[in-house]
PDB file of C-alpha atoms in Angstrom:
ATOM      1  CA  UNK A   1      65.380  58.186  67.818  1.00 43.00           C
ATOM      2  CA  UNK A   2      62.615  60.514  67.815  1.00 43.00           C
ATOM      3  CA  UNK A   3      60.463  57.352  67.690  1.00 43.00           C
ATOM      4  CA  UNK A   4      61.616  56.637  71.540  1.00 43.00           C
ATOM      5  CA  UNK A   5      60.791  60.151  72.676  1.00 42.00           C
ATOM      6  CA  UNK A   6      56.480  60.172  73.566  1.00 43.00           C
ATOM      7  CA  UNK A   7      57.615  56.917  75.350  1.00 43.00           C
ATOM      8  CA  UNK A   8      59.729  58.788  77.208  1.00 38.00           C
ATOM      9  CA  UNK A   9      57.623  61.514  77.878  1.00 40.00           C
ATOM     10  CA  UNK A  10      54.443  59.387  78.864  1.00 44.00           C
ATOM     11  CA  UNK A  11      56.603  57.636  81.252  1.00 42.00           C
ATOM     12  CA  UNK A  12      57.806  60.465  83.416  1.00 42.00           C
ATOM     13  CA  UNK A  13      54.407  61.640  83.333  1.00 46.00           C
ATOM     14  CA  UNK A  14      52.763  59.174  84.752  1.00 51.00           C
ATOM     15  CA  UNK A  15      55.454  58.618  87.530  1.00 48.00           C
ATOM     16  CA  UNK A  16      55.850  62.051  88.180  1.00 47.00           C
ATOM     17  CA  UNK A  17      52.047  62.699  88.745  1.00 45.00           C
ATOM     18  CA  UNK A  18      52.249  58.935  91.060  1.00 51.00           C
ATOM     19  CA  UNK A  19      54.134  61.111  93.307  1.00 48.00           C
ATOM     20  CA  UNK A  20      52.155  64.179  94.078  1.00 45.00           C
ATOM     21  CA  UNK A  21      49.571  61.944  94.667  1.00 47.00           C
ATOM     22  CA  UNK A  22      51.273  60.523  97.222  1.00 50.00           C
ATOM     23  CA  UNK A  23      52.327  63.677  98.885  1.00 48.00           C
ATOM     24  CA  UNK A  24      48.751  64.883  98.711  1.00 44.00           C
ATOM     25  CA  UNK A  25      47.531  61.975 100.810  1.00 48.00           C
ATOM     26  CA  UNK A  26      50.759  62.424 103.335  1.00 50.00           C
ATOM     27  CA  UNK A  27      49.067  65.685 103.890  1.00 44.00           C
ATOM     28  CA  UNK A  28      45.807  65.492 103.960  1.00 46.00           C
ATOM     29  CA  UNK A  29      46.026  62.820 106.555  1.00 50.00           C
ATOM     30  CA  UNK A  30      48.846  65.265 108.852  1.00 45.00           C
ATOM     31  CA  UNK A  31      46.165  67.634 108.720  1.00 43.00           C
ATOM     32  CA  UNK A  32      42.804  65.551 109.849  1.00 49.00           C
ATOM     33  CA  UNK A  33      44.617  64.004 112.621  1.00 48.00           C
ATOM     34  CA  UNK A  34      43.744  65.461 116.126  1.00 48.00           C
ATOM     35  CA  UNK A  35      46.742  67.229 117.563  1.00 44.00           C
ATOM     36  CA  UNK A  36      48.147  65.683 120.803  1.00 46.00           C
ATOM     37  CA  UNK A  37      47.552  67.568 123.479  1.00 47.00           C
ATOM     38  CA  UNK A  38      49.884  67.027 126.458  1.00 48.00           C
ATOM     39  CA  UNK A  39      47.778  65.830 130.033  1.00 49.00           C
ATOM     40  CA  UNK A  40      47.272  67.953 132.766  1.00 54.00           C
ATOM     41  CA  UNK A  41      49.329  68.404 135.567  1.00 53.00           C
ATOM     42  CA  UNK A  42      51.836  71.029 137.383  1.00 60.00           C
ATOM     43  CA  UNK A  43      54.133  73.166 136.086  1.00 60.00           C
ATOM     44  CA  UNK A  44      57.268  71.939 134.738  1.00 62.00           C
ATOM     45  CA  UNK A  45      59.954  74.143 137.366  1.00 62.00           C
ATOM     46  CA  UNK A  46      62.259  76.409 135.310  1.00 61.00           C
ATOM     47  CA  UNK A  47      65.569  74.890 135.767  1.00 60.00           C
ATOM     48  CA  UNK A  48      68.277  77.467 137.357  1.00 60.00           C
ATOM     49  CA  UNK A  49      70.831  79.488 134.760  1.00 55.00           C
ATOM     50  CA  UNK A  50      74.631  78.120 134.979  1.00 57.00           C
ATOM     51  CA  UNK A  51      76.637  79.860 137.238  1.00 57.00           C
ATOM     52  CA  UNK A  52      78.142  82.704 136.191  1.00 53.00           C
ATOM     53  CA  UNK A  53      81.878  82.368 134.938  1.00 56.00           C
ATOM     54  CA  UNK A  54      82.625  85.509 136.238  1.00 50.00           C
ATOM     55  CA  UNK A  55      84.756  85.764 139.195  1.00 55.00           C
ATOM     56  CA  UNK A  56      82.433  87.893 142.096  1.00 54.00           C
ATOM     57  CA  UNK A  57      84.072  91.113 143.169  1.00 61.00           C
ATOM     58  CA  UNK A  58      84.954  91.412 146.627  1.00 65.00           C
ATOM     59  CA  UNK A  59      84.356  94.806 148.973  1.00 60.00           C
ATOM     60  CA  UNK A  60      86.942  96.089 150.662  1.00 62.00           C
ATOM     61  CA  UNK A  61      87.760  94.813 154.605  1.00 63.00           C
ATOM     62  CA  UNK A  62      86.663  97.981 157.003  1.00 60.00           C
ATOM     63  CA  UNK A  63      89.726 100.073 158.502  1.00 56.00           C
ATOM     64  CA  UNK A  64      90.982  98.891 161.429  1.00 60.00           C
ATOM     65  CA  UNK A  65      88.963 100.367 164.993  1.00 59.00           C
ATOM     66  CA  UNK A  66      92.604 101.843 166.085  1.00 56.00           C
ATOM     67  CA  UNK A  67      92.518 104.105 162.771  1.00 51.00           C
ATOM     68  CA  UNK A  68      89.054 105.120 163.557  1.00 52.00           C
ATOM     69  CA  UNK A  69      89.938 106.573 167.289  1.00 53.00           C
ATOM     70  CA  UNK A  70      92.351 108.366 165.816  1.00 53.00           C
ATOM     71  CA  UNK A  71      90.806 109.612 163.073  1.00 48.00           C
ATOM     72  CA  UNK A  72      88.047 110.718 165.445  1.00 50.00           C
ATOM     73  CA  UNK A  73      90.798 112.042 167.808  1.00 53.00           C
ATOM     74  CA  UNK A  74      92.578 114.383 165.527  1.00 51.00           C
ATOM     75  CA  UNK A  75      89.004 115.698 164.192  1.00 48.00           C
ATOM     76  CA  UNK A  76      88.194 116.479 168.179  1.00 50.00           C
ATOM     77  CA  UNK A  77      91.972 118.126 169.211  1.00 61.00           C
ATOM     78  CA  UNK A  78      91.834 120.075 165.930  1.00 67.00           C
ATOM     79  CA  UNK A  79      89.390 122.735 167.208  1.00 71.00           C
ATOM     80  CA  UNK A  80      91.001 122.439 170.848  1.00 66.00           C
ATOM     81  CA  UNK A  81      94.074 123.583 168.943  1.00 69.00           C
ATOM     82  CA  UNK A  82      92.735 126.401 166.880  1.00 74.00           C
ATOM     83  CA  UNK A  83      91.269 127.536 170.712  1.00 77.00           C
ATOM     84  CA  UNK A  84      94.937 127.805 171.921  1.00 73.00           C
ATOM     85  CA  UNK A  85      96.446 129.329 169.065  1.00 75.00           C
ATOM     86  CA  UNK A  86      93.701 132.278 169.269  1.00 79.00           C
ATOM     87  CA  UNK A  87      94.181 132.556 172.909  1.00 78.00           C
ATOM     88  CA  UNK A  88      97.910 132.565 172.568  1.00 76.00           C
ATOM     89  CA  UNK A  89      97.612 135.335 169.842  1.00 79.00           C
ATOM     90  CA  UNK A  90      95.679 137.459 171.855  1.00 81.00           C
ATOM     91  CA  UNK A  91      98.067 137.123 174.787  1.00 76.00           C
ATOM     92  CA  UNK A  92     100.940 137.356 172.416  1.00 77.00           C
ATOM     93  CA  UNK A  93      99.071 141.324 171.183  1.00 81.00           C
ATOM     94  CA  UNK A  94      98.573 142.104 174.982  1.00 78.00           C
ATOM     95  CA  UNK A  95     102.211 141.970 175.875  1.00 77.00           C
ATOM     96  CA  UNK A  96     103.059 143.671 173.044  1.00 82.00           C
ATOM     97  CA  UNK A  97     100.771 146.341 174.318  1.00 83.00           C
ATOM     98  CA  UNK A  98     102.524 146.311 177.418  1.00 77.00           C
ATOM     99  CA  UNK A  99     106.087 146.778 175.597  1.00 80.00           C
ATOM    100  CA  UNK A 100     104.621 149.741 174.118  1.00 84.00           C
ATOM    101  CA  UNK A 101     103.887 150.984 177.671  1.00 80.00           C
ATOM    102  CA  UNK A 102     106.961 150.453 179.062  1.00 77.00           C
ATOM    103  CA  UNK A 103     108.760 151.805 176.338  1.00 82.00           C
ATOM    104  CA  UNK A 104     106.298 155.040 176.267  1.00 82.00           C
ATOM    105  CA  UNK A 105     106.964 155.122 180.171  1.00 76.00           C
ATOM    106  CA  UNK A 106     111.082 154.928 179.377  1.00 77.00           C
ATOM    107  CA  UNK A 107     110.772 157.475 177.067  1.00 82.00           C
ATOM    108  CA  UNK A 108     108.625 160.042 179.872  1.00 76.00           C
ATOM    109  CA  UNK A 109     111.121 159.043 182.896  1.00 70.00           C
ATOM    110  CA  UNK A 110     113.872 160.205 180.612  1.00 74.00           C
ATOM    111  CA  UNK A 111     112.258 163.792 179.681  1.00 76.00           C
ATOM    112  CA  UNK A 112     110.302 164.444 182.949  1.00 69.00           C
ATOM    113  CA  UNK A 113     111.825 161.699 185.605  1.00 63.00           C
ATOM    114  CA  UNK A 114     115.437 162.744 184.857  1.00 64.00           C
ATOM    115  CA  UNK A 115     116.309 165.648 186.378  1.00 64.00           C
ATOM    116  CA  UNK A 116     115.089 164.184 189.252  1.00 64.00           C
ATOM    117  CA  UNK A 117     116.445 160.961 189.077  1.00 63.00           C
ATOM    118  CA  UNK A 118     120.212 163.139 188.149  1.00 63.00           C
ATOM    119  CA  UNK A 119     119.872 164.319 191.859  1.00 64.00           C
ATOM    120  CA  UNK A 120     119.355 160.476 193.459  1.00 59.00           C
ATOM    121  CA  UNK A 121     122.357 159.557 192.266  1.00 56.00           C
ATOM    122  CA  UNK A 122     124.799 160.125 189.012  1.00 51.00           C
ATOM    123  CA  UNK A 123     124.516 155.936 188.172  1.00 51.00           C
ATOM    124  CA  UNK A 124     120.531 156.238 188.374  1.00 50.00           C
ATOM    125  CA  UNK A 125     119.952 158.306 185.195  1.00 54.00           C
ATOM    126  CA  UNK A 126     120.294 154.872 183.647  1.00 64.00           C
ATOM    127  CA  UNK A 127     116.899 153.716 184.529  1.00 64.00           C
ATOM    128  CA  UNK A 128     114.891 155.519 181.501  1.00 70.00           C
ATOM    129  CA  UNK A 129     117.576 153.589 179.040  1.00 75.00           C
ATOM    130  CA  UNK A 130     116.442 150.397 180.897  1.00 74.00           C
ATOM    131  CA  UNK A 131     112.713 151.018 180.691  1.00 73.00           C
ATOM    132  CA  UNK A 132     113.210 152.053 176.648  1.00 81.00           C
ATOM    133  CA  UNK A 133     115.307 148.996 176.431  1.00 82.00           C
ATOM    134  CA  UNK A 134     112.961 146.812 178.108  1.00 78.00           C
ATOM    135  CA  UNK A 135     109.964 147.466 176.217  1.00 81.00           C
ATOM    136  CA  UNK A 136     111.415 147.432 172.769  1.00 85.00           C
ATOM    137  CA  UNK A 137     112.480 144.548 173.690  1.00 83.00           C
ATOM    138  CA  UNK A 138     109.421 143.381 174.665  1.00 82.00           C
ATOM    139  CA  UNK A 139     107.819 144.766 171.662  1.00 84.00           C
ATOM    140  CA  UNK A 140     110.109 143.015 169.274  1.00 86.00           C
ATOM    141  CA  UNK A 141     109.508 139.490 171.019  1.00 83.00           C
ATOM    142  CA  UNK A 142     105.687 139.839 171.256  1.00 81.00           C
ATOM    143  CA  UNK A 143     106.120 140.149 167.362  1.00 84.00           C
ATOM    144  CA  UNK A 144     107.914 137.323 167.214  1.00 84.00           C
ATOM    145  CA  UNK A 145     105.321 135.617 169.612  1.00 81.00           C
ATOM    146  CA  UNK A 146     102.415 136.213 167.086  1.00 80.00           C
ATOM    147  CA  UNK A 147     104.585 135.202 164.231  1.00 82.00           C
ATOM    148  CA  UNK A 148     105.632 131.826 166.159  1.00 81.00           C
ATOM    149  CA  UNK A 149     102.238 131.182 166.985  1.00 78.00           C
ATOM    150  CA  UNK A 150     100.927 131.647 163.730  1.00 80.00           C
ATOM    151  CA  UNK A 151     103.596 129.403 162.102  1.00 80.00           C
ATOM    152  CA  UNK A 152     103.384 126.828 164.786  1.00 76.00           C
ATOM    153  CA  UNK A 153     107.100 126.550 164.846  1.00 78.00           C
ATOM    154  CA  UNK A 154     107.748 124.193 168.040  1.00 80.00           C
ATOM    155  CA  UNK A 155     111.107 125.691 168.402  1.00 83.00           C
ATOM    156  CA  UNK A 156     109.911 129.185 167.765  1.00 82.00           C
ATOM    157  CA  UNK A 157     107.576 128.923 170.901  1.00 78.00           C
ATOM    158  CA  UNK A 158     110.003 127.209 172.817  1.00 81.00           C
ATOM    159  CA  UNK A 159     111.971 130.262 172.394  1.00 83.00           C
ATOM    160  CA  UNK A 160     109.162 132.663 173.072  1.00 79.00           C
ATOM    161  CA  UNK A 161     108.581 130.518 176.594  1.00 78.00           C
ATOM    162  CA  UNK A 162     111.486 130.668 177.925  1.00 83.00           C
ATOM    163  CA  UNK A 163     111.673 135.210 176.888  1.00 82.00           C
ATOM    164  CA  UNK A 164     108.441 135.525 178.863  1.00 77.00           C
ATOM    165  CA  UNK A 165     109.940 133.551 181.715  1.00 77.00           C
ATOM    166  CA  UNK A 166     113.288 135.791 181.775  1.00 81.00           C
ATOM    167  CA  UNK A 167     110.966 139.051 181.677  1.00 76.00           C
ATOM    168  CA  UNK A 168     108.821 137.633 184.385  1.00 73.00           C
ATOM    169  CA  UNK A 169     112.029 137.219 186.578  1.00 77.00           C
ATOM    170  CA  UNK A 170     113.340 140.367 185.621  1.00 74.00           C
ATOM    171  CA  UNK A 171     110.641 142.698 186.189  1.00 68.00           C
ATOM    172  CA  UNK A 172     109.609 140.643 189.613  1.00 72.00           C
ATOM    173  CA  UNK A 173     113.064 141.274 190.818  1.00 74.00           C
ATOM    174  CA  UNK A 174     112.697 145.133 189.911  1.00 68.00           C
ATOM    175  CA  UNK A 175     109.716 145.489 191.602  1.00 66.00           C
ATOM    176  CA  UNK A 176     110.652 143.715 194.683  1.00 72.00           C
ATOM    177  CA  UNK A 177     113.760 145.632 194.595  1.00 68.00           C
ATOM    178  CA  UNK A 178     112.234 149.132 194.433  1.00 64.00           C
ATOM    179  CA  UNK A 179     109.631 148.164 197.042  1.00 67.00           C
ATOM    180  CA  UNK A 180     112.212 147.085 199.253  1.00 70.00           C
ATOM    181  CA  UNK A 181     114.386 149.957 199.270  1.00 67.00           C
ATOM    182  CA  UNK A 182     112.021 153.013 198.713  1.00 65.00           C
ATOM    183  CA  UNK A 183     113.380 154.214 201.951  1.00 70.00           C
ATOM    184  CA  UNK A 184     116.978 154.220 200.633  1.00 71.00           C
ATOM    185  CA  UNK A 185     115.843 156.065 197.998  1.00 69.00           C
ATOM    186  CA  UNK A 186     114.121 158.786 200.367  1.00 74.00           C
ATOM    187  CA  UNK A 187     117.531 158.722 202.160  1.00 79.00           C
ATOM    188  CA  UNK A 188     119.444 158.984 199.043  1.00 77.00           C
ATOM    189  CA  UNK A 189     117.711 162.168 197.707  1.00 77.00           C
ATOM    190  CA  UNK A 190     118.295 164.148 201.095  1.00 83.00           C
ATOM    191  CA  UNK A 191     121.787 163.337 200.689  1.00 84.00           C
ATOM    192  CA  UNK A 192     122.120 163.917 197.515  1.00 83.00           C
ATOM    193  CA  UNK A 193     120.027 167.128 197.103  1.00 83.00           C
ATOM    194  CA  UNK A 194     121.013 169.067 200.225  1.00 86.00           C
ATOM    195  CA  UNK A 195     124.847 168.682 198.442  1.00 87.00           C
ATOM    196  CA  UNK A 196     124.080 170.124 195.102  1.00 86.00           C
ATOM    197  CA  UNK A 197     122.232 172.869 197.163  1.00 87.00           C
ATOM    198  CA  UNK A 198     125.905 173.590 198.706  1.00 88.00           C
ATOM    199  CA  UNK A 199     128.157 172.910 195.383  1.00 87.00           C
ATOM    200  CA  UNK A 200     125.208 175.273 193.749  1.00 88.00           C
ATOM    201  CA  UNK A 201     126.522 177.425 191.086  1.00 85.00           C
ATOM    202  CA  UNK A 202     123.865 178.251 188.747  1.00 79.00           C
ATOM    203  CA  UNK A 203     126.085 176.672 185.797  1.00 82.00           C
ATOM    204  CA  UNK A 204     126.882 172.950 186.307  1.00 81.00           C
ATOM    205  CA  UNK A 205     124.230 170.030 185.261  1.00 80.00           C
ATOM    206  CA  UNK A 206     122.965 169.462 188.985  1.00 82.00           C
ATOM    207  CA  UNK A 207     122.761 173.069 189.492  1.00 85.00           C
ATOM    208  CA  UNK A 208     120.160 173.373 186.410  1.00 85.00           C
ATOM    209  CA  UNK A 209     118.692 170.041 188.278  1.00 84.00           C
ATOM    210  CA  UNK A 210     117.862 172.440 191.378  1.00 86.00           C
ATOM    211  CA  UNK A 211     116.520 175.179 189.516  1.00 87.00           C
ATOM    212  CA  UNK A 212     114.267 172.825 187.209  1.00 85.00           C
ATOM    213  CA  UNK A 213     112.797 171.176 190.459  1.00 84.00           C
ATOM    214  CA  UNK A 214     112.561 174.534 192.372  1.00 87.00           C
ATOM    215  CA  UNK A 215     110.765 175.832 189.178  1.00 87.00           C
ATOM    216  CA  UNK A 216     108.688 172.915 188.040  1.00 84.00           C
ATOM    217  CA  UNK A 217     107.240 172.416 191.687  1.00 84.00           C
ATOM    218  CA  UNK A 218     107.490 175.635 193.171  1.00 88.00           C
ATOM    219  CA  UNK A 219     109.502 175.179 195.946  1.00 89.00           C
ATOM    220  CA  UNK A 220     112.620 176.149 197.448  1.00 90.00           C
ATOM    221  CA  UNK A 221     115.296 174.592 199.744  1.00 88.00           C
ATOM    222  CA  UNK A 222     114.911 171.087 200.770  1.00 88.00           C
ATOM    223  CA  UNK A 223     112.828 171.714 203.927  1.00 88.00           C
ATOM    224  CA  UNK A 224     112.097 175.136 203.228  1.00 88.00           C
ATOM    225  CA  UNK A 225     113.714 178.413 201.571  1.00 87.00           C
ATOM    226  CA  UNK A 226     115.617 179.242 205.023  1.00 89.00           C
ATOM    227  CA  UNK A 227     117.993 175.441 203.871  1.00 89.00           C
ATOM    228  CA  UNK A 228     119.225 178.318 201.083  1.00 90.00           C
ATOM    229  CA  UNK A 229     121.374 180.581 203.840  1.00 87.00           C
ATOM    230  CA  UNK A 230     124.618 177.760 204.653  1.00 87.00           C
ATOM    231  CA  UNK A 231     125.352 177.985 200.681  1.00 88.00           C
ATOM    232  CA  UNK A 232     128.203 179.252 199.792  1.00 88.00           C
ATOM    233  CA  UNK A 233     125.917 180.755 196.775  1.00 88.00           C
ATOM    234  CA  UNK A 234     124.304 182.537 199.106  1.00 88.00           C
ATOM    235  CA  UNK A 235     126.872 184.193 200.504  1.00 85.00           C
ATOM    236  CA  UNK A 236     127.427 186.351 196.963  1.00 84.00           C
ATOM    237  CA  UNK A 237     123.876 185.667 194.936  1.00 84.00           C
ATOM    238  CA  UNK A 238     121.840 185.483 197.843  1.00 87.00           C
ATOM    239  CA  UNK A 239     118.689 182.485 197.058  1.00 89.00           C
ATOM    240  CA  UNK A 240     118.615 181.328 193.720  1.00 89.00           C
ATOM    241  CA  UNK A 241     115.724 183.536 191.285  1.00 88.00           C
ATOM    242  CA  UNK A 242     114.169 179.668 190.255  1.00 88.00           C
ATOM    243  CA  UNK A 243     112.664 179.632 194.122  1.00 90.00           C
ATOM    244  CA  UNK A 244     111.160 182.974 193.106  1.00 90.00           C
ATOM    245  CA  UNK A 245     107.079 182.779 192.333  1.00 88.00           C
ATOM    246  CA  UNK A 246     107.661 185.592 189.950  1.00 86.00           C
ATOM    247  CA  UNK A 247     111.147 186.142 188.791  1.00 82.00           C
ATOM    248  CA  UNK A 248     110.013 189.542 187.345  1.00 83.00           C
ATOM    249  CA  UNK A 249     109.414 190.246 190.562  1.00 81.00           C
ATOM    250  CA  UNK A 250     112.896 189.362 192.333  1.00 83.00           C
ATOM    251  CA  UNK A 251     116.012 191.382 192.155  1.00 83.00           C
ATOM    252  CA  UNK A 252     119.793 190.411 194.087  1.00 81.00           C
ATOM    253  CA  UNK A 253     118.845 192.708 197.304  1.00 84.00           C
ATOM    254  CA  UNK A 254     115.567 190.844 198.059  1.00 82.00           C
ATOM    255  CA  UNK A 255     117.297 187.425 197.724  1.00 85.00           C
ATOM    256  CA  UNK A 256     119.765 188.438 200.755  1.00 84.00           C
ATOM    257  CA  UNK A 257     117.522 189.393 203.119  1.00 84.00           C
ATOM    258  CA  UNK A 258     115.757 186.287 204.522  1.00 84.00           C
ATOM    259  CA  UNK A 259     112.808 188.700 205.671  1.00 85.00           C
ATOM    260  CA  UNK A 260     112.200 190.300 202.014  1.00 85.00           C
ATOM    261  CA  UNK A 261     112.730 187.079 200.768  1.00 85.00           C
ATOM    262  CA  UNK A 262     109.948 185.076 201.850  1.00 85.00           C
ATOM    263  CA  UNK A 263     107.327 187.612 200.349  1.00 87.00           C
ATOM    264  CA  UNK A 264     109.144 186.281 197.286  1.00 87.00           C
ATOM    265  CA  UNK A 265     110.159 183.170 197.300  1.00 90.00           C
ATOM    266  CA  UNK A 266     107.900 179.436 197.892  1.00 89.00           C
ATOM    267  CA  UNK A 267     107.531 178.592 200.636  1.00 87.00           C
ATOM    268  CA  UNK A 268     107.624 175.082 200.520  1.00 88.00           C
ATOM    269  CA  UNK A 269     110.485 172.694 200.630  1.00 88.00           C
ATOM    270  CA  UNK A 270     111.435 170.465 197.727  1.00 86.00           C
ATOM    271  CA  UNK A 271     112.592 167.309 199.699  1.00 85.00           C
ATOM    272  CA  UNK A 272     108.560 166.337 200.053  1.00 84.00           C
ATOM    273  CA  UNK A 273     107.694 167.365 197.118  1.00 82.00           C
ATOM    274  CA  UNK A 274     109.940 165.970 194.962  1.00 75.00           C
ATOM    275  CA  UNK A 275     109.761 162.306 197.178  1.00 77.00           C
ATOM    276  CA  UNK A 276     106.010 162.216 196.755  1.00 78.00           C
ATOM    277  CA  UNK A 277     106.082 162.754 193.498  1.00 70.00           C
ATOM    278  CA  UNK A 278     108.422 160.666 192.319  1.00 66.00           C
ATOM    279  CA  UNK A 279     106.281 158.220 195.166  1.00 68.00           C
ATOM    280  CA  UNK A 280     103.792 158.632 192.816  1.00 68.00           C
ATOM    281  CA  UNK A 281     105.014 158.014 189.499  1.00 62.00           C
ATOM    282  CA  UNK A 282     107.271 155.148 190.987  1.00 61.00           C
ATOM    283  CA  UNK A 283     103.901 153.836 191.824  1.00 58.00           C
ATOM    284  CA  UNK A 284     102.528 154.044 188.351  1.00 58.00           C
ATOM    285  CA  UNK A 285     105.687 152.639 187.034  1.00 55.00           C
ATOM    286  CA  UNK A 286     105.873 149.759 189.944  1.00 57.00           C
ATOM    287  CA  UNK A 287     102.020 148.950 189.238  1.00 55.00           C
ATOM    288  CA  UNK A 288     102.616 148.284 185.213  1.00 53.00           C
ATOM    289  CA  UNK A 289     105.878 146.099 185.906  1.00 53.00           C
ATOM    290  CA  UNK A 290     103.613 144.213 188.664  1.00 52.00           C
ATOM    291  CA  UNK A 291     100.757 143.830 186.218  1.00 52.00           C
ATOM    292  CA  UNK A 292     102.860 142.603 183.308  1.00 50.00           C
ATOM    293  CA  UNK A 293     104.706 139.829 185.695  1.00 50.00           C
ATOM    294  CA  UNK A 294     101.078 139.193 187.419  1.00 50.00           C
ATOM    295  CA  UNK A 295      99.665 137.829 183.806  1.00 51.00           C
ATOM    296  CA  UNK A 296     102.745 135.857 183.206  1.00 49.00           C
ATOM    297  CA  UNK A 297     102.694 134.118 186.082  1.00 47.00           C
ATOM    298  CA  UNK A 298      98.625 133.263 185.416  1.00 46.00           C
ATOM    299  CA  UNK A 299      99.698 132.556 181.338  1.00 48.00           C
ATOM    300  CA  UNK A 300     102.520 130.015 182.607  1.00 45.00           C
ATOM    301  CA  UNK A 301     100.383 128.113 184.977  1.00 42.00           C
ATOM    302  CA  UNK A 302      97.416 127.981 182.486  1.00 46.00           C
ATOM    303  CA  UNK A 303      99.911 126.540 180.214  1.00 48.00           C
TER     304      UNK A 303
END
């Protein structure tokens, strides 16, 4: 066994050397050969990339033209509605102010004109209460109109429009009636004031109304102080002290004598003063009523 080992080692050494020599010759030949050059020519085109397999993203379709026109109309209508609401609120506030004016006129008429109205007819004493009730109703509905406008409730606005129509008709009828029957009111006052003088006793309501008129307007009698001479009161008491220019300077003896009383009592009659006073103040009331009615007509025509 030991005799064969050197022979085997020699054989493997020679084989390894021959393999190494062969590889060395091959490598040297590769290094000594010239590099292959590509013939000149146009560059090769870059091949396109393969299409992506992901699905393409689609854009949403444009809105229909009807929708666009509706949106534009809505944008144009909104300022108009806001403007109309503002105008309606302003008008409701003005309407509320007129209600306050009518309410004040009714209270003033009750306190100031109540005496004069009671001399025209007993049933006419309700006139101040009518003005007070009308003014209060207008004040309430004026606030209701502002509330309905702010809420934008259709049925509230319709109810408010109906109320405006009714108030307009009532004021128009009242104003026309007062203008048409103004002469009858004068005749009625002349008749009732004469009756109040004939039935004067100084104690009842009408007698106190006569005294109030004669003191406040500084007048005496219907046409003048001599009208009292036909009154039953004159036979017992003479001319009422309410006719005196200075009541502390009047005594019953002077008031029984028409000649002496002429220097003690007011000379003007009450009929002309009362009618002119009532015409002036009723003109104010009628002017307020016609002004409100005209404003309501103008508003209804512009709606």
